Coordinates of C-alpha atoms in Angstrom, one line a residue:
M1 CA -20.6 -28.4 13.2
E2 CA -18.7 -31.6 13.6
Q3 CA -15.1 -31.2 14.5
I4 CA -12.3 -32.9 12.6
P5 CA -10.5 -35.7 14.5
E6 CA -7.3 -34.8 16.4
P7 CA -4.7 -35.6 13.7
L8 CA -1.6 -35.3 15.8
V9 CA -1.5 -38.2 18.2
P10 CA 2.1 -39.4 18.0
G11 CA 2.3 -42.1 15.4
Q12 CA -1.2 -41.7 14.1
A13 CA -1.6 -41.6 10.4
L14 CA -4.4 -40.2 8.3
D15 CA -6.7 -43.1 7.3
A16 CA -9.6 -43.2 4.8
R17 CA -12.2 -42.2 7.4
A18 CA -10.2 -39.2 8.6
R19 CA -9.6 -38.1 5.0
A20 CA -13.3 -38.3 4.3
R21 CA -14.1 -36.1 7.3
F22 CA -11.4 -33.7 6.3
G23 CA -12.9 -33.4 2.8
A24 CA -16.4 -32.9 4.0
R25 CA -15.3 -30.2 6.3
G26 CA -13.3 -28.6 3.5
S27 CA -16.3 -28.7 1.3
S28 CA -18.4 -26.9 3.9
E29 CA -15.8 -24.2 4.5
A30 CA -15.4 -23.7 0.7
R31 CA -19.0 -22.9 0.4
R32 CA -18.8 -20.5 3.3
L33 CA -15.8 -18.7 1.9
A34 CA -17.3 -18.5 -1.6
G35 CA -20.2 -16.7 0.0
L36 CA -17.7 -14.1 1.4
D37 CA -16.2 -13.6 -2.1
I38 CA -13.0 -15.4 -1.1
V39 CA -11.3 -16.8 -4.2
A40 CA -8.2 -18.5 -2.7
V41 CA -6.7 -19.9 0.5
A42 CA -3.1 -19.5 1.5
L43 CA -1.8 -22.6 3.3
T44 CA 1.3 -21.5 5.3
W45 CA 4.1 -23.1 7.3
V46 CA 7.1 -21.5 8.8
D47 CA 10.5 -22.9 7.9
I48 CA 13.5 -23.4 10.2
S49 CA 14.9 -20.0 9.1
G50 CA 11.7 -18.4 10.4
I51 CA 10.3 -17.4 7.0
T52 CA 6.7 -18.0 6.3
R53 CA 6.3 -20.0 3.1
T54 CA 3.0 -20.8 1.3
K55 CA 1.2 -22.8 -1.3
T56 CA -2.2 -21.5 -2.3
V57 CA -5.4 -23.2 -3.6
P58 CA -8.5 -21.7 -5.3
V59 CA -11.4 -22.0 -2.9
E60 CA -13.1 -24.6 -5.0
R61 CA -10.0 -26.9 -4.4
L62 CA -10.2 -26.6 -0.6
E63 CA -12.2 -29.9 -0.3
H64 CA -9.5 -31.8 -2.1
A65 CA -6.7 -30.1 -0.3
S66 CA -8.3 -30.8 3.0
A67 CA -8.6 -34.5 2.3
W68 CA -5.5 -35.2 0.3
G69 CA -3.2 -32.2 1.0
V70 CA -1.1 -30.1 -1.4
G71 CA 2.2 -31.4 -2.5
M72 CA 5.5 -29.7 -1.6
S73 CA 9.1 -30.5 -1.3
P74 CA 10.6 -31.2 2.2
V75 CA 13.6 -29.1 1.1
F76 CA 12.2 -25.8 2.3
D77 CA 13.2 -26.6 5.9
A78 CA 16.8 -26.5 4.6
Y79 CA 16.5 -23.0 3.1
L80 CA 18.6 -20.2 4.4
L81 CA 17.4 -16.6 4.6
D82 CA 18.7 -15.9 1.1
D83 CA 16.8 -18.9 -0.3
S84 CA 19.9 -21.0 -0.8
I85 CA 19.8 -24.6 0.4
V86 CA 22.0 -26.2 2.9
P87 CA 22.1 -30.1 2.8
G88 CA 21.5 -31.9 6.0
R89 CA 21.0 -35.5 7.3
H90 CA 17.2 -35.2 7.1
V91 CA 16.4 -32.7 4.3
G92 CA 18.3 -30.7 1.7
G93 CA 18.0 -32.4 -1.7
P94 CA 15.6 -32.5 -4.6
V95 CA 14.0 -35.9 -3.8
G96 CA 10.9 -36.4 -1.7
D97 CA 7.4 -35.0 -1.2
L98 CA 5.0 -34.3 1.6
R99 CA 1.5 -33.0 1.9
L100 CA 0.1 -29.7 3.3
H101 CA -3.3 -30.1 5.0
P102 CA -5.1 -26.9 6.1
D103 CA -6.1 -26.7 9.7
L104 CA -9.7 -25.7 9.1
D105 CA -10.2 -24.8 12.8
R106 CA -7.8 -21.8 12.2
L107 CA -9.1 -20.9 8.7
V108 CA -9.8 -17.1 8.5
P109 CA -10.5 -14.6 5.8
L110 CA -7.7 -12.0 5.6
A111 CA -9.2 -8.6 5.9
A112 CA -6.0 -7.0 4.7
L113 CA -6.0 -9.2 1.5
P114 CA -9.5 -9.0 0.1
G115 CA -10.5 -12.2 -1.7
W116 CA -8.0 -14.3 0.3
A117 CA -8.2 -16.6 3.4
H118 CA -5.5 -18.1 5.5
A119 CA -5.1 -21.5 6.9
P120 CA -2.0 -22.7 8.8
A121 CA -1.0 -26.1 7.5
F122 CA -0.1 -29.4 9.2
R123 CA 2.4 -31.4 7.2
Y124 CA 2.2 -35.1 6.5
D125 CA 4.3 -37.6 4.6
Q126 CA 2.7 -39.2 1.6
D127 CA 1.7 -42.3 3.7
G128 CA -0.3 -40.1 6.1
A129 CA 2.2 -40.0 8.9
V130 CA 3.0 -36.6 10.6
H131 CA 6.1 -35.2 9.0
P132 CA 9.0 -35.2 11.5
L133 CA 9.9 -31.6 10.6
D134 CA 6.4 -30.2 11.1
T135 CA 7.1 -27.7 13.9
R136 CA 3.3 -27.0 14.2
A137 CA 2.7 -30.6 15.0
L138 CA 5.6 -30.6 17.4
L139 CA 4.1 -27.7 19.3
R140 CA 0.8 -29.5 19.5
R141 CA 2.5 -32.6 20.9
L142 CA 4.4 -30.8 23.6
T143 CA 1.3 -28.8 24.6
N144 CA -0.5 -32.2 24.9
R145 CA 2.4 -33.5 27.0
L146 CA 1.9 -30.7 29.6
A147 CA -1.9 -31.4 29.4
D148 CA -1.3 -35.0 30.3
D149 CA 0.3 -33.7 33.6
G150 CA -2.7 -31.5 34.2
W151 CA -1.2 -28.2 32.9
T152 CA -2.2 -25.7 30.3
V153 CA -0.3 -22.7 29.0
K154 CA -1.5 -19.3 27.8
A155 CA 0.9 -17.6 25.4
A156 CA 1.2 -14.5 23.3
F157 CA 3.8 -12.8 21.2
E158 CA 4.6 -9.0 21.2
I159 CA 5.2 -8.0 17.6
E160 CA 7.7 -5.2 16.9
W161 CA 8.2 -3.8 13.4
A162 CA 9.7 -0.8 11.8
V163 CA 8.1 1.2 8.9
S164 CA 10.0 2.5 5.9
R165 CA 8.8 5.0 3.3
G166 CA 9.7 4.6 -0.3
A167 CA 11.0 1.7 -2.5
G168 CA 14.4 0.2 -2.5
E169 CA 16.5 -1.9 -0.2
E170 CA 17.5 1.0 2.1
F171 CA 15.5 1.8 5.2
S172 CA 13.9 5.3 5.4
P173 CA 11.9 5.8 8.7
A174 CA 8.3 6.7 7.9
V175 CA 8.0 8.9 11.0
R176 CA 10.2 11.5 12.6
G177 CA 8.6 11.8 16.0
P178 CA 10.4 10.9 19.3
A179 CA 10.5 7.4 20.8
Y180 CA 7.1 6.4 22.3
G181 CA 5.8 9.9 21.3
M182 CA 2.2 10.7 20.4
T183 CA 3.7 12.4 17.3
R184 CA 4.3 9.0 15.8
I185 CA 0.7 8.1 16.1
T186 CA -0.4 11.4 14.6
E187 CA 2.0 11.0 11.6
L188 CA 0.6 7.6 10.6
A189 CA -2.8 7.7 12.2
G190 CA -4.6 6.4 9.1
Y191 CA -2.1 3.6 8.6
L192 CA -2.3 2.5 12.3
R193 CA -6.1 2.7 12.2
D194 CA -6.2 0.4 9.2
V195 CA -3.8 -2.0 10.9
L196 CA -6.0 -2.2 14.0
T197 CA -9.2 -2.5 11.8
A198 CA -7.7 -5.3 9.7
L199 CA -6.6 -7.2 12.7
K200 CA -10.0 -6.9 14.4
E201 CA -11.8 -8.0 11.2
T202 CA -9.4 -11.0 11.0
G203 CA -10.4 -12.1 14.5
V204 CA -7.2 -10.9 16.3
T205 CA -7.8 -9.4 19.7
V206 CA -5.4 -6.5 20.1
M207 CA -4.6 -5.4 23.7
Q208 CA -2.5 -2.3 22.8
L209 CA -0.5 -0.7 20.1
H210 CA 2.2 1.9 20.7
P211 CA 5.3 3.6 19.2
E212 CA 8.6 2.0 20.2
Y213 CA 12.1 3.2 20.7
A214 CA 13.8 2.8 17.3
A215 CA 13.2 5.0 14.2
G216 CA 9.9 4.2 12.6
Q217 CA 9.2 1.4 15.1
Y218 CA 5.9 0.2 16.6
E219 CA 4.7 -2.7 18.7
V220 CA 1.4 -4.5 19.0
S221 CA 0.4 -6.8 21.8
V222 CA -2.4 -9.4 21.4
A223 CA -4.5 -11.5 23.7
A224 CA -3.0 -14.7 25.2
E225 CA -4.3 -18.0 23.9
D226 CA -3.3 -21.6 23.7
P227 CA 0.3 -22.1 22.3
L228 CA -0.7 -23.3 18.9
G229 CA -3.2 -20.4 18.5
A230 CA -0.6 -17.9 19.7
A231 CA 1.9 -19.0 17.0
D232 CA -0.8 -18.9 14.3
T233 CA -1.8 -15.5 15.4
A234 CA 1.8 -14.3 15.3
V235 CA 1.9 -15.3 11.6
V236 CA -1.4 -13.6 10.8
V237 CA -0.5 -10.4 12.6
R238 CA 2.8 -10.0 10.7
E239 CA 1.2 -10.7 7.3
T240 CA -1.6 -8.3 8.1
I241 CA 0.8 -5.6 9.0
R242 CA 2.9 -6.3 5.9
A243 CA -0.2 -6.0 3.6
V244 CA -1.6 -2.8 5.2
S245 CA 1.9 -1.3 5.0
M246 CA 2.0 -1.9 1.3
E247 CA -1.4 -0.5 0.7
H248 CA -0.1 2.7 2.3
G249 CA 3.0 2.8 0.2
L250 CA 5.1 1.7 3.1
A251 CA 7.3 -1.3 3.8
A252 CA 7.3 -3.2 7.2
T253 CA 10.3 -5.0 8.5
F254 CA 10.4 -7.4 11.4
S255 CA 14.1 -8.1 11.2
P256 CA 16.0 -8.3 14.5
K257 CA 18.3 -5.5 13.3
V258 CA 17.0 -2.9 10.8
E259 CA 19.9 -0.4 11.1
P260 CA 23.3 -1.3 12.4
D261 CA 23.4 1.6 14.9
S262 CA 19.9 1.3 16.3
V263 CA 18.0 -1.1 18.6
G264 CA 16.3 -3.9 16.8
N265 CA 12.9 -5.6 16.7
G266 CA 12.2 -8.1 19.4
A267 CA 9.4 -10.7 19.5
H268 CA 9.0 -11.2 23.3
V269 CA 7.0 -14.2 24.4
H270 CA 4.6 -14.1 27.3
L271 CA 3.7 -17.3 29.1
S272 CA 1.6 -18.3 32.0
L273 CA 1.0 -21.8 33.5
W274 CA -2.4 -22.8 34.5
R275 CA -4.1 -25.8 36.4
S276 CA -7.8 -26.5 36.8
G277 CA -9.0 -25.7 40.3
G278 CA -12.3 -26.2 42.1
E279 CA -13.6 -22.8 41.0
G280 CA -11.9 -22.7 37.6
P281 CA -8.4 -22.5 36.2
V282 CA -5.7 -21.3 38.6
N283 CA -2.7 -19.3 37.4
A284 CA 0.5 -20.9 38.8
M285 CA 2.3 -17.6 38.4
A286 CA 0.3 -15.9 41.2
G287 CA -1.2 -16.6 44.6
G288 CA 1.7 -18.8 45.8
E289 CA 4.4 -18.6 48.4
G290 CA 7.4 -18.5 46.1
P291 CA 9.2 -15.5 44.6
C292 CA 6.8 -12.8 43.2
E293 CA 4.0 -14.9 44.7
M294 CA 4.5 -17.7 42.2
S295 CA 3.4 -21.2 43.2
A296 CA 6.1 -23.9 43.4
P297 CA 5.1 -25.3 40.0
G298 CA 5.1 -21.8 38.5
E299 CA 8.6 -21.1 39.9
A300 CA 9.8 -24.5 38.6
F301 CA 8.4 -23.8 35.1
A302 CA 10.2 -20.4 35.1
A303 CA 13.4 -21.9 36.4
G304 CA 13.4 -24.5 33.7
I305 CA 13.2 -21.8 31.0
L306 CA 15.9 -19.7 32.7
R307 CA 18.2 -22.7 32.9
R308 CA 18.0 -23.4 29.2
L309 CA 18.1 -19.8 27.8
P310 CA 21.6 -20.1 26.2
A311 CA 20.5 -23.2 24.2
L312 CA 17.1 -21.7 23.5
L313 CA 18.7 -18.8 21.7
A314 CA 19.6 -21.0 18.8
I315 CA 15.9 -21.3 18.2
G316 CA 14.6 -17.9 19.5
A317 CA 17.4 -15.6 18.3
P318 CA 18.2 -17.7 15.2
S319 CA 19.9 -15.2 12.9
V320 CA 23.4 -13.8 12.7
A321 CA 21.6 -10.4 12.9
S322 CA 20.0 -11.4 16.2
Y323 CA 23.3 -10.9 18.0
L324 CA 23.6 -7.3 16.7
R325 CA 20.4 -6.7 18.7
L326 CA 21.2 -8.8 21.8
I327 CA 23.6 -6.4 23.6
P328 CA 23.6 -5.3 27.2
S329 CA 21.7 -2.2 28.4
H330 CA 19.4 -2.1 25.4
W331 CA 16.4 -3.8 27.0
A332 CA 17.1 -6.9 25.0
G333 CA 17.8 -9.2 27.9
A334 CA 21.4 -10.1 27.3
F335 CA 22.1 -11.8 30.6
T336 CA 20.8 -15.1 32.0
C337 CA 18.9 -13.7 35.0
W338 CA 15.3 -13.0 36.0
G339 CA 13.7 -10.2 37.9
P340 CA 10.2 -8.7 38.7
E341 CA 9.4 -6.1 36.1
N342 CA 13.1 -5.9 35.1
R343 CA 13.3 -5.1 31.4
E344 CA 17.0 -5.8 31.3
A345 CA 16.5 -9.4 32.6
A346 CA 16.2 -12.1 29.9
L347 CA 13.3 -13.5 31.9
R348 CA 11.0 -10.8 33.3
V349 CA 8.3 -11.7 35.7
V350 CA 5.2 -9.5 35.0
T351 CA 3.3 -9.4 38.3
G352 CA 0.3 -7.3 37.0
A353 CA -1.5 -4.6 38.9
E354 CA -2.7 -5.3 42.5
G355 CA -6.1 -6.9 42.3
E356 CA -5.5 -8.3 38.8
R357 CA -2.6 -10.6 39.5
P358 CA -4.4 -13.9 39.6
A359 CA -5.3 -13.4 35.9
A360 CA -2.4 -11.2 34.7
A361 CA 0.8 -12.6 36.2
N362 CA 3.0 -14.1 33.5
L363 CA 6.6 -14.6 32.3
E364 CA 8.1 -12.5 29.5
V365 CA 11.0 -14.0 27.7
K366 CA 12.8 -10.9 26.3
C367 CA 15.8 -12.3 24.5
L368 CA 13.9 -13.6 21.4
D369 CA 13.2 -11.9 18.1
A370 CA 11.0 -12.2 15.0
A371 CA 13.5 -14.1 12.9
A372 CA 12.4 -17.2 14.9
N373 CA 9.8 -19.7 13.9
P374 CA 7.0 -19.0 16.4
Y375 CA 5.9 -22.7 16.6
L376 CA 9.4 -23.9 17.2
V377 CA 10.1 -21.1 19.8
L378 CA 7.0 -22.1 21.9
A379 CA 7.7 -25.8 21.5
A380 CA 11.2 -25.3 22.9
L381 CA 10.0 -23.0 25.7
L382 CA 7.4 -25.6 26.7
A383 CA 10.0 -28.3 26.7
A384 CA 12.3 -26.3 29.0
G385 CA 9.4 -25.4 31.3
H386 CA 8.3 -29.1 31.4
E387 CA 11.8 -30.2 32.5
G388 CA 11.7 -27.5 35.2
L389 CA 8.4 -28.9 36.5
G390 CA 9.7 -32.4 36.5
G391 CA 12.9 -31.4 38.3
R392 CA 11.1 -29.1 40.7
R393 CA 13.7 -26.5 40.0
E394 CA 14.0 -23.3 41.9
L395 CA 14.9 -19.8 40.8
P396 CA 18.1 -18.1 41.9
A397 CA 17.8 -14.7 43.7
P398 CA 16.1 -12.1 41.5
V399 CA 18.0 -9.2 39.9
D400 CA 16.5 -5.8 40.4
V401 CA 19.1 -3.7 38.4
D402 CA 20.6 -3.7 34.9
P403 CA 22.9 -6.7 35.3
A404 CA 25.5 -5.0 33.1
T405 CA 26.0 -2.4 35.9
L406 CA 27.0 -5.0 38.4
P407 CA 30.7 -5.6 39.0
E408 CA 31.8 -8.7 37.1
E409 CA 32.8 -10.5 40.3
E410 CA 29.3 -10.0 41.7
R411 CA 27.8 -11.4 38.5
V412 CA 30.0 -14.4 38.7
A413 CA 29.2 -15.0 42.4
R414 CA 25.4 -14.8 41.6
G415 CA 25.6 -17.0 38.5
I416 CA 24.6 -14.1 36.2
V417 CA 26.2 -14.9 32.9
R418 CA 26.1 -13.2 29.5
L419 CA 24.0 -15.0 27.0
P420 CA 25.7 -16.2 23.9
A421 CA 27.1 -13.2 22.0
S422 CA 27.0 -14.9 18.6
L423 CA 24.9 -17.5 16.7
D424 CA 27.9 -19.9 16.8
E425 CA 27.9 -19.8 20.6
A426 CA 24.2 -20.4 20.8
V427 CA 24.3 -23.3 18.4
A428 CA 27.1 -24.9 20.5
A429 CA 24.9 -24.5 23.6
F430 CA 21.9 -26.0 21.8
E431 CA 23.9 -29.0 20.5
A432 CA 25.0 -29.7 24.1
D433 CA 21.5 -29.6 25.5
D434 CA 20.0 -33.1 25.7
V435 CA 16.7 -32.0 27.1
L436 CA 15.9 -29.8 24.1
R437 CA 17.2 -32.3 21.6
D438 CA 15.2 -35.1 23.0
A439 CA 12.0 -33.0 23.2
L440 CA 12.3 -31.6 19.7
G441 CA 13.4 -34.9 18.1
D442 CA 16.5 -35.7 16.1
A443 CA 15.1 -34.5 12.7
V444 CA 14.2 -31.0 14.1
A445 CA 17.3 -30.7 16.3
D446 CA 19.7 -31.7 13.6
T447 CA 18.1 -29.4 11.0
V448 CA 18.1 -26.4 13.3
A449 CA 21.9 -26.9 13.9
T450 CA 22.5 -27.4 10.2
V451 CA 20.6 -24.3 9.0
R452 CA 22.1 -22.1 11.7
R453 CA 25.6 -23.2 10.7
G454 CA 24.7 -22.5 7.1
E455 CA 23.7 -18.9 8.0
I456 CA 26.9 -18.5 10.0
E457 CA 28.9 -19.6 6.9
L458 CA 26.8 -17.5 4.6
L459 CA 27.6 -14.3 6.5
A460 CA 31.1 -15.1 7.7
G461 CA 33.2 -12.0 7.6
A462 CA 30.3 -9.7 6.8
T463 CA 30.2 -6.3 8.5
P464 CA 27.2 -5.2 10.6
E465 CA 26.1 -3.1 7.7
Q466 CA 26.2 -6.1 5.4
I467 CA 24.5 -8.4 7.9
T468 CA 21.7 -5.9 8.4
A469 CA 21.2 -5.3 4.7
A470 CA 21.1 -9.1 4.0
T471 CA 18.4 -9.6 6.7
R472 CA 16.3 -6.5 6.7
W473 CA 13.5 -7.5 4.4
R474 CA 13.5 -11.3 4.9
H475 CA 11.3 -11.6 7.9

């Protein structure tokens, strides 16, 4: 099958030839989907608040949508988590339009939603230019920038969620078993079986699923893939879990804080940096002479991320509720430090088992949560890592204990600082970070800051209970 042309070369607009090829591919896919009894396709994008939005088309309209897109207002990028709108310099009013074009390479039938398929969307202006707030296009561009330097990245999200039984706004844990206990599998064995089955039938490779610490909480880990695919998969996994939960009379929440007095849901990101070698791709996170056997580029990539973590939180821990989760000694990674297999470090180096390290070694960024836009998170992480590569940065000494247990004077001497303890602090760090702002572009950077400050104002003066209630069912 002929592949559609790469639509995301910076500055490249959709021309008549590209539209014709998009349409032809859409027509072919529509026939395939109709043969599978698919009646509609959900075109999705994730807004700056981290909420997946959609426009849908009947399958017979897929050809037209592929060639000409589906109209939508640009204002959604200025939505807050309660669907109110905050005006900004680039978006925020009723005027304007853009077009959603399905990425047909990522078109999949949704096993958990019979009759439906999913296609993540690229967003274009009406003149065919890539929309400046398209975070999916931004991630593709920053992935290509690394590729131009000879590097590829493998990425994956760990998805944590909590399951509630019954209707209503309150959270009622659907299981009573202990943290990580087999009892929690037994209590919801049929539900978890259906989650795994639906993910497999949707094309998601699950590595493992297990009960987590908080009440009613589980986690699923999926196979690493290219950054754009990893973000697409994160969206599909969450919507699949949500749909299967509803079929079982349950409700799934991915909120960073489900109950004020419990640990929250994270969305840890795993990353590894690769370069082509004489006998195939080589993992820069293993086989070197640096810390934890990282190569010099692998260390530099990791150091670039570590250096920018305070600013990255405005993107990866983007909700007021995120900072109810991001507290010391809760395995959330509340300090700017790194360590091998240290689950209290914001940046954990996963070395992998002896004998598997060349394939398995990777970085885990632990201070992030599922209120974040996965495309934007990965774009920012790649930008930080790219700067580290260019600057040949080095990691400080590793931390092999819970940093909260170190005397404050020792933390100061070692440069171990607490990450921002509020969204306001994170936004201030983000606005002062020229590397991230330049990589993301003015439209994205300005809108991120505007939306974050909008949520800060929205929840100003709210108690932890009120913040948790306002956020619980939004992500």
